[in-house]
mmCIF file of C-alpha atoms (C1' of nucleotides) in Angstrom:
data_model
loop_
_atom_site.group_PDB
_atom_site.id
_atom_site.type_symbol
_atom_site.label_atom_id
_atom_site.label_comp_id
_atom_site.label_asym_id
_atom_site.label_seq_id
_atom_site.Cartn_x
_atom_site.Cartn_y
_atom_site.Cartn_z
ATOM 1 C CA MET A 12 18.102 16.578 -8.804
ATOM 2 C CA ARG A 13 16.092 17.175 -5.747
ATOM 3 C CA ALA A 14 14.911 20.507 -6.925
ATOM 4 C CA PRO A 15 11.942 19.431 -9.008
ATOM 5 C CA PHE A 16 10.581 17.411 -6.145
ATOM 6 C CA LEU A 17 10.817 20.276 -3.699
ATOM 7 C CA LEU A 18 9.418 22.595 -6.250
ATOM 8 C CA ARG A 19 6.394 20.447 -6.745
ATOM 9 C CA ARG A 20 5.869 20.277 -3.036
ATOM 10 C CA LYS A 21 5.998 24.009 -2.743
ATOM 11 C CA GLN A 22 3.576 24.518 -5.550
ATOM 12 C CA ALA A 23 1.180 22.073 -4.027
ATOM 13 C CA ASP A 24 1.548 23.797 -0.702
ATOM 14 C CA SER A 25 0.771 27.147 -2.113
ATOM 15 C CA VAL A 26 -2.249 25.771 -3.866
ATOM 16 C CA GLY A 27 -3.270 24.251 -0.616
ATOM 17 C CA VAL A 28 -5.365 21.262 0.165
ATOM 18 C CA PRO A 29 -8.750 21.460 -1.473
ATOM 19 C CA GLY A 30 -10.084 20.933 1.983
ATOM 20 C CA PRO A 31 -13.798 20.975 1.320
ATOM 21 C CA GLN A 32 -14.291 17.738 3.126
ATOM 22 C CA CYS A 33 -15.772 18.198 6.480
ATOM 23 C CA GLY A 34 -14.212 15.857 8.923
ATOM 24 C CA GLU A 35 -11.073 15.256 6.919
ATOM 25 C CA PRO A 36 -8.136 15.753 9.233
ATOM 26 C CA SER A 37 -6.446 18.945 8.174
ATOM 27 C CA PHE A 38 -2.925 17.673 8.655
ATOM 28 C CA LEU A 39 -3.107 15.976 5.290
ATOM 29 C CA THR A 40 0.270 15.897 3.767
ATOM 30 C CA ARG A 41 1.005 14.037 0.620
ATOM 31 C CA ALA A 42 -2.320 12.744 -0.499
ATOM 32 C CA GLY A 43 -3.904 16.082 0.056
ATOM 33 C CA MET A 44 -1.311 17.555 -2.188
ATOM 34 C CA GLN A 45 -1.748 14.645 -4.506
ATOM 35 C CA GLU A 46 -5.387 15.318 -4.946
ATOM 36 C CA ALA A 47 -4.887 19.030 -5.327
ATOM 37 C CA GLN A 48 -2.243 18.409 -7.870
ATOM 38 C CA LEU A 49 -4.226 15.729 -9.549
ATOM 39 C CA SER A 50 -7.190 17.955 -10.010
ATOM 40 C CA ARG A 51 -5.037 20.436 -11.812
ATOM 41 C CA ARG A 52 -3.382 17.791 -13.893
ATOM 42 C CA ILE A 53 -6.668 16.214 -14.743
ATOM 43 C CA GLY A 54 -7.894 19.574 -15.814
ATOM 44 C CA GLN A 55 -5.106 19.656 -18.297
ATOM 45 C CA LYS A 56 -5.317 16.092 -19.409
ATOM 46 C CA LYS A 57 -8.977 15.384 -19.143
ATOM 47 C CA ARG A 58 -9.446 14.612 -22.771
ATOM 48 C CA LEU A 59 -6.643 12.110 -22.711
ATOM 49 C CA LEU A 60 -8.044 10.389 -19.719
ATOM 50 C CA GLU A 61 -11.512 10.208 -21.103
ATOM 51 C CA ALA A 62 -10.246 8.528 -24.202
ATOM 52 C CA GLU A 63 -9.137 5.483 -22.270
ATOM 53 C CA GLU A 64 -10.817 3.468 -19.608
ATOM 54 C CA PRO A 65 -14.357 3.222 -20.812
ATOM 55 C CA GLY A 66 -15.607 2.015 -17.484
ATOM 56 C CA SER A 67 -15.396 3.636 -14.152
ATOM 57 C CA ASP A 68 -12.784 6.275 -14.558
ATOM 58 C CA LEU A 69 -13.643 9.908 -14.432
ATOM 59 C CA HIS A 70 -17.249 10.149 -15.248
ATOM 60 C CA GLY A 71 -17.714 12.941 -12.790
ATOM 61 C CA ALA A 72 -16.827 16.572 -13.033
ATOM 62 C CA PRO A 73 -13.259 17.409 -12.192
ATOM 63 C CA THR A 74 -14.379 19.685 -9.431
ATOM 64 C CA PRO A 75 -14.302 18.039 -6.043
ATOM 65 C CA SER A 76 -17.605 17.259 -4.505
ATOM 66 C CA PRO A 77 -18.427 19.800 -1.839
ATOM 67 C CA THR A 78 -18.508 17.471 1.068
ATOM 68 C CA GLU A 79 -17.322 14.053 1.852
ATOM 69 C CA PRO A 80 -19.405 12.772 4.719
ATOM 70 C CA ARG A 81 -17.055 10.157 5.949
ATOM 71 C CA LEU A 82 -18.740 9.007 9.069
ATOM 72 C CA GLY A 83 -21.533 6.657 9.571
ATOM 73 C CA GLN A 84 -23.379 6.488 6.337
ATOM 74 C CA PRO A 85 -23.962 3.569 4.168
ATOM 75 C CA ALA A 86 -21.954 0.643 5.262
ATOM 76 C CA SER A 87 -22.717 0.443 8.912
ATOM 77 C CA LEU A 88 -26.436 0.333 8.337
ATOM 78 C CA GLY A 89 -26.320 -1.564 5.162
ATOM 79 C CA PRO A 90 -26.385 -5.129 3.965
ATOM 80 C CA GLN A 91 -23.842 -6.343 6.420
ATOM 81 C CA ARG A 92 -25.123 -9.848 6.739
ATOM 82 C CA SER A 93 -24.761 -11.096 3.228
ATOM 83 C CA VAL A 94 -21.181 -10.334 2.568
ATOM 84 C CA TYR A 95 -20.549 -13.684 0.990
ATOM 85 C CA PHE A 96 -23.805 -13.953 -0.906
ATOM 86 C CA SER A 97 -24.682 -10.416 -1.748
ATOM 87 C CA SER A 98 -27.574 -10.213 -4.101
ATOM 88 C CA PRO A 99 -26.655 -9.757 -7.744
ATOM 89 C CA LYS A 100 -28.817 -6.676 -7.753
ATOM 90 C CA SER A 101 -26.917 -4.736 -5.153
ATOM 91 C CA ARG A 102 -23.807 -3.587 -6.890
ATOM 92 C CA SER A 103 -22.213 -3.383 -3.485
ATOM 93 C CA ALA A 104 -20.211 -6.411 -2.488
ATOM 94 C CA ARG A 105 -18.642 -4.409 0.264
ATOM 95 C CA LEU A 106 -16.982 -6.370 3.034
ATOM 96 C CA GLY A 107 -18.246 -5.644 6.532
ATOM 97 C CA SER A 108 -16.742 -5.756 9.981
ATOM 98 C CA GLU A 109 -17.207 -9.462 10.477
ATOM 99 C CA PHE A 110 -14.951 -10.243 7.551
ATOM 100 C CA PHE A 111 -12.031 -8.460 9.157
ATOM 101 C CA ASP A 112 -12.550 -10.243 12.456
ATOM 102 C CA GLN A 113 -10.157 -13.133 11.770
ATOM 103 C CA PRO A 114 -6.665 -13.856 13.026
ATOM 104 C CA ALA A 115 -3.950 -12.105 11.033
ATOM 105 C CA VAL A 116 -2.779 -15.115 9.027
ATOM 106 C CA ALA A 117 -6.307 -16.103 8.050
ATOM 107 C CA LEU A 118 -7.125 -12.536 7.117
ATOM 108 C CA ALA A 119 -3.930 -12.127 5.109
ATOM 109 C CA ARG A 120 -4.935 -15.167 3.053
ATOM 110 C CA ALA A 121 -8.566 -14.136 2.835
ATOM 111 C CA PHE A 122 -7.581 -10.765 1.406
ATOM 112 C CA LEU A 123 -6.036 -12.349 -1.659
ATOM 113 C CA GLY A 124 -8.435 -11.883 -4.549
ATOM 114 C CA GLN A 125 -10.566 -9.232 -2.851
ATOM 115 C CA VAL A 126 -10.832 -5.805 -4.390
ATOM 116 C CA LEU A 127 -9.653 -2.628 -2.708
ATOM 117 C CA VAL A 128 -11.586 0.448 -3.791
ATOM 118 C CA ARG A 129 -10.651 4.088 -3.327
ATOM 119 C CA ARG A 130 -13.086 6.833 -4.153
ATOM 120 C CA LEU A 131 -11.441 10.199 -4.717
ATOM 121 C CA ASP A 132 -13.132 13.455 -3.871
ATOM 122 C CA ASP A 133 -14.052 14.015 -7.502
ATOM 123 C CA GLY A 134 -15.869 10.693 -7.639
ATOM 124 C CA THR A 135 -13.172 8.775 -9.452
ATOM 125 C CA GLU A 136 -13.038 5.188 -8.284
ATOM 126 C CA LEU A 137 -9.713 3.412 -8.242
ATOM 127 C CA ARG A 138 -9.765 -0.371 -7.933
ATOM 128 C CA GLY A 139 -7.242 -3.089 -7.465
ATOM 129 C CA ARG A 140 -7.329 -6.793 -6.706
ATOM 130 C CA ILE A 141 -5.187 -7.722 -3.733
ATOM 131 C CA VAL A 142 -2.469 -10.172 -4.768
ATOM 132 C CA GLU A 143 0.085 -9.904 -1.954
ATOM 133 C CA THR A 144 -0.171 -9.445 1.826
ATOM 134 C CA GLU A 145 1.835 -9.918 4.992
ATOM 135 C CA ALA A 146 0.596 -10.940 8.423
ATOM 136 C CA TYR A 147 1.910 -9.268 11.577
ATOM 137 C CA VAL A 148 0.570 -11.479 14.295
ATOM 138 C CA GLY A 149 0.912 -9.380 17.437
ATOM 139 C CA PRO A 150 3.179 -8.582 20.409
ATOM 140 C CA GLU A 151 5.111 -11.844 20.101
ATOM 141 C CA ASP A 152 6.019 -11.029 16.496
ATOM 142 C CA GLU A 153 9.496 -9.530 16.619
ATOM 143 C CA ALA A 154 8.990 -7.885 13.249
ATOM 144 C CA ALA A 155 5.774 -6.119 14.181
ATOM 145 C CA HIS A 156 5.545 -2.542 15.347
ATOM 146 C CA SER A 157 3.525 -3.936 18.231
ATOM 147 C CA ARG A 158 6.368 -6.231 19.369
ATOM 148 C CA GLY A 159 6.575 -6.585 23.106
ATOM 149 C CA GLY A 160 3.209 -4.880 23.403
ATOM 150 C CA ARG A 161 4.602 -1.510 22.339
ATOM 151 C CA GLN A 162 1.847 0.974 21.789
ATOM 152 C CA THR A 163 2.586 4.452 20.461
ATOM 153 C CA PRO A 164 0.538 7.143 18.766
ATOM 154 C CA ARG A 165 1.799 5.789 15.471
ATOM 155 C CA ASN A 166 0.704 2.181 15.826
ATOM 156 C CA ARG A 167 -2.525 2.695 17.717
ATOM 157 C CA GLY A 168 -4.513 1.439 14.739
ATOM 158 C CA MET A 169 -3.013 -2.007 15.224
ATOM 159 C CA PHE A 170 -4.817 -2.237 18.558
ATOM 160 C CA MET A 171 -8.145 -0.978 17.356
ATOM 161 C CA LYS A 172 -11.042 -3.096 16.161
ATOM 162 C CA PRO A 173 -10.600 -5.409 13.163
ATOM 163 C CA GLY A 174 -10.971 -3.494 9.930
ATOM 164 C CA THR A 175 -9.278 -0.373 11.276
ATOM 165 C CA LEU A 176 -6.557 0.983 8.999
ATOM 166 C CA TYR A 177 -3.028 1.428 10.249
ATOM 167 C CA VAL A 178 -1.209 3.763 7.874
ATOM 168 C CA TYR A 179 2.283 4.866 8.788
ATOM 169 C CA VAL A 180 5.193 6.736 7.280
ATOM 170 C CA ILE A 181 8.219 4.707 6.361
ATOM 171 C CA TYR A 182 11.691 5.928 5.451
ATOM 172 C CA GLY A 183 10.462 9.426 5.944
ATOM 173 C CA MET A 184 8.688 9.651 2.634
ATOM 174 C CA TYR A 185 6.439 6.689 1.932
ATOM 175 C CA PHE A 186 3.328 5.144 3.402
ATOM 176 C CA CYS A 187 2.366 1.594 4.231
ATOM 177 C CA MET A 188 -1.231 0.516 4.621
ATOM 178 C CA ASN A 189 -2.321 -2.153 7.075
ATOM 179 C CA VAL A 190 -5.668 -3.498 8.184
ATOM 180 C CA SER A 191 -6.126 -4.414 11.813
ATOM 181 C CA SER A 192 -7.180 -8.025 12.335
ATOM 182 C CA ARG A 193 -8.474 -10.034 15.262
ATOM 183 C CA GLY A 194 -5.918 -10.080 18.064
ATOM 184 C CA ASP A 195 -4.331 -7.204 19.911
ATOM 185 C CA GLY A 196 -1.570 -5.568 17.919
ATOM 186 C CA ALA A 197 -2.159 -7.821 14.931
ATOM 187 C CA CYS A 198 -2.676 -6.593 11.392
ATOM 188 C CA VAL A 199 -2.208 -7.331 7.699
ATOM 189 C CA LEU A 200 -0.003 -5.277 5.396
ATOM 190 C CA LEU A 201 -1.245 -4.785 1.839
ATOM 191 C CA ARG A 202 1.768 -5.230 -0.449
ATOM 192 C CA ALA A 203 0.512 -5.389 -4.007
ATOM 193 C CA LEU A 204 -2.578 -4.959 -6.171
ATOM 194 C CA GLU A 205 -3.540 -5.895 -9.672
ATOM 195 C CA PRO A 206 -4.891 -2.577 -10.943
ATOM 196 C CA LEU A 207 -8.424 -2.999 -12.282
ATOM 197 C CA GLY A 208 -9.802 0.484 -12.732
ATOM 198 C CA GLY A 209 -8.604 4.039 -12.841
ATOM 199 C CA LEU A 210 -5.177 3.109 -14.117
ATOM 200 C CA GLU A 211 -4.529 6.442 -15.746
ATOM 201 C CA THR A 212 -5.346 8.268 -12.547
ATOM 202 C CA MET A 213 -3.065 5.906 -10.662
ATOM 203 C CA ARG A 214 -0.303 6.710 -13.125
ATOM 204 C CA GLN A 215 -0.847 10.397 -12.545
ATOM 205 C CA LEU A 216 -0.742 10.002 -8.800
ATOM 206 C CA ARG A 217 2.395 7.871 -8.935
ATOM 207 C CA ASN A 218 4.133 10.180 -11.355
ATOM 208 C CA ALA A 219 3.254 13.245 -9.334
ATOM 209 C CA LEU A 220 5.206 11.939 -6.381
ATOM 210 C CA ARG A 221 8.180 10.504 -8.183
ATOM 211 C CA LYS A 222 11.377 12.383 -7.833
ATOM 212 C CA GLY A 223 13.906 12.795 -10.582
ATOM 213 C CA THR A 224 12.975 12.592 -14.215
ATOM 214 C CA VAL A 225 9.288 13.214 -14.579
ATOM 215 C CA GLY A 226 9.273 12.042 -18.142
ATOM 216 C CA ARG A 227 9.068 8.318 -18.400
ATOM 217 C CA ALA A 228 5.664 6.673 -18.241
ATOM 218 C CA LEU A 229 5.125 3.979 -15.671
ATOM 219 C CA LYS A 230 4.197 0.524 -16.837
ATOM 220 C CA ASP A 231 1.023 -0.974 -15.450
ATOM 221 C CA ARG A 232 3.087 -3.367 -13.401
ATOM 222 C CA GLU A 233 4.844 -0.509 -11.667
ATOM 223 C CA LEU A 234 1.648 1.085 -10.416
ATOM 224 C CA CYS A 235 0.790 -1.022 -7.374
ATOM 225 C CA SER A 236 3.573 -3.597 -6.989
ATOM 226 C CA GLY A 237 4.739 -2.610 -3.536
ATOM 227 C CA PRO A 238 3.223 -1.397 -0.273
ATOM 228 C CA SER A 239 4.142 2.244 -0.809
ATOM 229 C CA LYS A 240 3.487 2.186 -4.523
ATOM 230 C CA LEU A 241 -0.091 1.148 -3.937
ATOM 231 C CA CYS A 242 -0.510 3.903 -1.379
ATOM 232 C CA GLN A 243 0.694 6.429 -3.931
ATOM 233 C CA ALA A 244 -1.490 4.981 -6.665
ATOM 234 C CA LEU A 245 -4.594 5.120 -4.468
ATOM 235 C CA ALA A 246 -3.763 8.423 -2.753
ATOM 236 C CA ILE A 247 -3.628 6.794 0.646
ATOM 237 C CA ASP A 248 -1.762 8.807 3.230
ATOM 238 C CA LYS A 249 -1.590 9.410 6.957
ATOM 239 C CA SER A 250 -5.063 10.919 6.961
ATOM 240 C CA PHE A 251 -6.377 7.384 6.416
ATOM 241 C CA ASP A 252 -4.795 6.124 9.601
ATOM 242 C CA GLN A 253 -7.347 4.669 12.017
ATOM 243 C CA ARG A 254 -10.232 4.872 9.574
ATOM 244 C CA ASP A 255 -12.719 2.011 9.516
ATOM 245 C CA LEU A 256 -12.484 0.047 6.299
ATOM 246 C CA ALA A 257 -15.997 -1.248 6.893
ATOM 247 C CA ALA A 258 -17.568 2.195 7.157
ATOM 248 C CA ASP A 259 -15.472 4.790 5.345
ATOM 249 C CA THR A 260 -16.833 6.431 2.208
ATOM 250 C CA ALA A 261 -13.452 7.033 0.553
ATOM 251 C CA VAL A 262 -11.949 3.566 0.887
ATOM 252 C CA TRP A 263 -13.410 0.096 1.242
ATOM 253 C CA MET A 264 -13.014 -3.504 0.204
ATOM 254 C CA GLU A 265 -15.267 -5.583 -2.012
ATOM 255 C CA HIS A 266 -15.686 -9.312 -2.244
ATOM 256 C CA SER A 267 -14.263 -10.837 -5.388
ATOM 257 C CA ALA A 268 -16.810 -11.671 -8.038
ATOM 258 C CA PRO A 269 -18.842 -14.798 -7.341
ATOM 259 C CA GLY A 270 -17.448 -17.743 -9.211
ATOM 260 C CA THR A 271 -13.926 -16.452 -8.991
ATOM 261 C CA ARG A 272 -11.699 -19.369 -8.253
ATOM 262 C CA GLU A 273 -9.630 -19.376 -5.104
ATOM 263 C CA PRO A 274 -6.126 -18.440 -6.124
ATOM 264 C CA ALA A 275 -3.191 -20.738 -5.473
ATOM 265 C CA VAL A 276 -1.285 -19.113 -2.642
ATOM 266 C CA VAL A 277 2.440 -18.996 -1.997
ATOM 267 C CA ALA A 278 3.645 -18.525 1.586
ATOM 268 C CA ALA A 279 7.044 -16.861 1.814
ATOM 269 C CA ALA A 280 9.195 -14.875 4.215
ATOM 270 C CA ARG A 281 8.230 -11.277 4.709
ATOM 271 C CA VAL A 282 10.114 -8.543 2.899
ATOM 272 C CA GLY A 283 12.408 -6.025 4.522
ATOM 273 C CA ILE A 284 12.579 -7.733 7.903
ATOM 274 C CA GLY A 285 16.256 -7.750 8.805
ATOM 275 C CA GLN A 286 16.708 -7.880 12.547
ATOM 276 C CA ALA A 287 13.716 -9.889 13.604
ATOM 277 C CA GLY A 288 15.503 -13.186 14.272
ATOM 278 C CA GLU A 289 13.386 -16.261 13.777
ATOM 279 C CA TRP A 290 10.415 -14.154 12.940
ATOM 280 C CA ALA A 291 12.148 -12.896 9.839
ATOM 281 C CA GLN A 292 12.106 -16.387 8.370
ATOM 282 C CA LYS A 293 8.533 -17.323 9.083
ATOM 283 C CA PRO A 294 6.303 -17.694 6.021
ATOM 284 C CA LEU A 295 3.937 -14.852 6.835
ATOM 285 C CA ARG A 296 3.866 -13.261 3.394
ATOM 286 C CA PHE A 297 1.193 -14.541 1.040
ATOM 287 C CA TYR A 298 0.811 -13.957 -2.636
ATOM 288 C CA VAL A 299 -1.067 -15.256 -5.640
ATOM 289 C CA ARG A 300 1.076 -17.791 -7.425
ATOM 290 C CA GLY A 301 1.968 -16.737 -10.930
ATOM 291 C CA SER A 302 0.534 -13.244 -10.619
ATOM 292 C CA PRO A 303 2.641 -10.714 -12.510
ATOM 293 C CA TRP A 304 1.464 -8.001 -10.113
ATOM 294 C CA VAL A 305 3.329 -9.268 -7.056
ATOM 295 C CA SER A 306 6.168 -7.091 -5.748
ATOM 296 C CA VAL A 307 8.722 -9.770 -4.864
ATOM 297 C CA VAL A 308 8.640 -13.341 -6.123
ATOM 298 C CA ASP A 309 10.287 -16.030 -3.989
ATOM 299 C CA ARG A 310 11.128 -19.017 -6.197
ATOM 300 C CA THR A 311 12.468 -21.055 -3.310
ATOM 301 C CA ALA A 312 9.289 -20.629 -1.330
ATOM 302 C CA GLU A 313 7.281 -21.581 -4.400
ATOM 303 C CA GLN A 314 9.150 -24.872 -4.674
ATOM 304 C CA ASN A 315 8.638 -25.634 -1.015
ATOM 305 C CA THR A 316 4.988 -24.746 -1.160
ATOM 306 C CA GLN A 317 3.110 -27.803 -2.304
ATOM 307 C CA SER A 318 0.150 -25.922 -3.676
ATOM 308 C CA GLY A 319 -0.167 -26.358 -7.376
ATOM 309 C CA PRO A 320 -3.056 -25.057 -9.442
ATOM 310 C CA ALA A 321 -6.167 -24.670 -7.371
ATOM 311 C CA VAL A 322 -7.633 -27.999 -8.405
ATOM 312 C CA SER A 323 -4.925 -30.156 -6.954
ATOM 313 C CA ILE A 324 -4.557 -28.484 -3.625
ATOM 314 C CA CYS A 325 -7.952 -29.233 -2.221
ATOM 315 C CA ALA A 326 -7.015 -32.488 -0.558
ATOM 316 C CA HIS A 327 -3.823 -31.292 1.026
ATOM 317 C CA GLU A 328 -4.206 -27.676 1.833
ATOM 318 C CA ALA A 329 -4.449 -27.086 5.521
ATOM 319 C CA PHE A 330 -5.363 -23.473 5.966
ATOM 320 C "C1'" DC B 269 19.322 -9.628 -13.703
ATOM 321 C "C1'" DC B 270 21.978 -7.493 -9.404
ATOM 322 C "C1'" DA B 271 24.297 -4.194 -5.751
ATOM 323 C "C1'" DC B 272 24.655 0.209 -4.121
ATOM 324 C "C1'" DC B 273 22.853 4.592 -2.622
ATOM 325 C "C1'" DG B 274 20.137 8.627 -1.091
ATOM 326 C "C1'" DA B 275 15.930 10.653 0.614
ATOM 327 C "C1'" DT B 276 14.221 11.250 5.505
ATOM 328 C "C1'" DA B 277 9.782 10.792 9.698
ATOM 329 C "C1'" DT B 278 9.322 8.133 13.560
ATOM 330 C "C1'" DA B 279 10.729 5.159 17.366
ATOM 331 C "C1'" DC B 280 14.063 3.834 20.272
ATOM 332 C "C1'" DT B 281 19.173 3.409 22.420
ATOM 333 C "C1'" DG C 12 22.798 8.731 16.956
ATOM 334 C "C1'" DT C 13 20.824 4.325 14.601
ATOM 335 C "C1'" DA C 14 17.381 1.381 12.425
ATOM 336 C "C1'" DT C 15 13.508 1.001 9.538
ATOM 337 C "C1'" DA C 16 7.347 -3.538 6.973
ATOM 338 C "C1'" DT C 17 10.627 1.474 0.542
ATOM 339 C "C1'" DC C 18 11.476 3.235 -3.952
ATOM 340 C "C1'" DG C 19 13.836 4.604 -8.020
ATOM 341 C "C1'" DG C 20 18.050 5.860 -10.332
ATOM 342 C "C1'" DT C 21 22.660 4.504 -11.648
ATOM 343 C "C1'" DG C 22 25.961 1.441 -13.063
ATOM 344 C "C1'" DG C 23 27.583 -3.194 -13.303
ATOM 345 C "C1'" DT C 24 27.311 -8.464 -14.739
#
DNA sequence: CCACCGATATACT
DNA sequence: GTATATCGGTGGT
């Protein structure tokens, strides 16, 4: 049962990381293998992929671009000021540093509806709307990796400037992706996306890493409905740890389309927090009410949350 | 729908 | 050695 998984790993190893990117850390593990593997798979299935997804997926050549200059190009110089009112002309609604500079709870809520974008080495852009997040508020938060002010090589990203990614390995085989917020040791975990573009590539990436039967096709709802699922679907791994979401060329966040209504938000207890005492109960998980893309629905929390459809909450909501 | 289980890197007792 | 911000398969209700 385990054999196919190991086998795939070995094959990927022997193929090796494409590694053309200057500046990419060379200790890439999974995602490096993912992309190597994906390139091969895409080679095989290119026609299939081209048939679907008229928009953004796979317009480029399957060969990886020679370099991926990941430091200091567009975003840091660019149109930082008008994040909220970016001109209709500039296709870039990219969120800049100032957006991430909010306390964890505010940022966790503000993320809902925004679009996470991942550009692969071959130019493929994968997109998903954020529908579920969790806030980890800092050293006082017993459920946070930064509890008690702990700082280790692993969680350093939590203490870096707002917008810094904190990607860590969980249960030995999966990744979770966080964004540092304002406040030392505070961050926001991304838990679920509504996939918007590059779904077939996401399916490939997810399938490539699944153990056991390789056969069955994943439903759209299984692509990004969980913190580690979305990392698989977007090929996010440890090499993304401590990158700047406001400046990186392979991953960034875009403001939701103008005119998009604020989603009704449910506040619920965080998932997978067992031994964190009172902190385990606090409503620090936020998700879009009614979204089918959320990983775990909490009916009780939905009843206790007074927010109905967006129209009726205006008077009462106290963000 | 649910409970159980195994896989297994990292931090901590 | 033990716990963990998970996932997917199996088998039950």
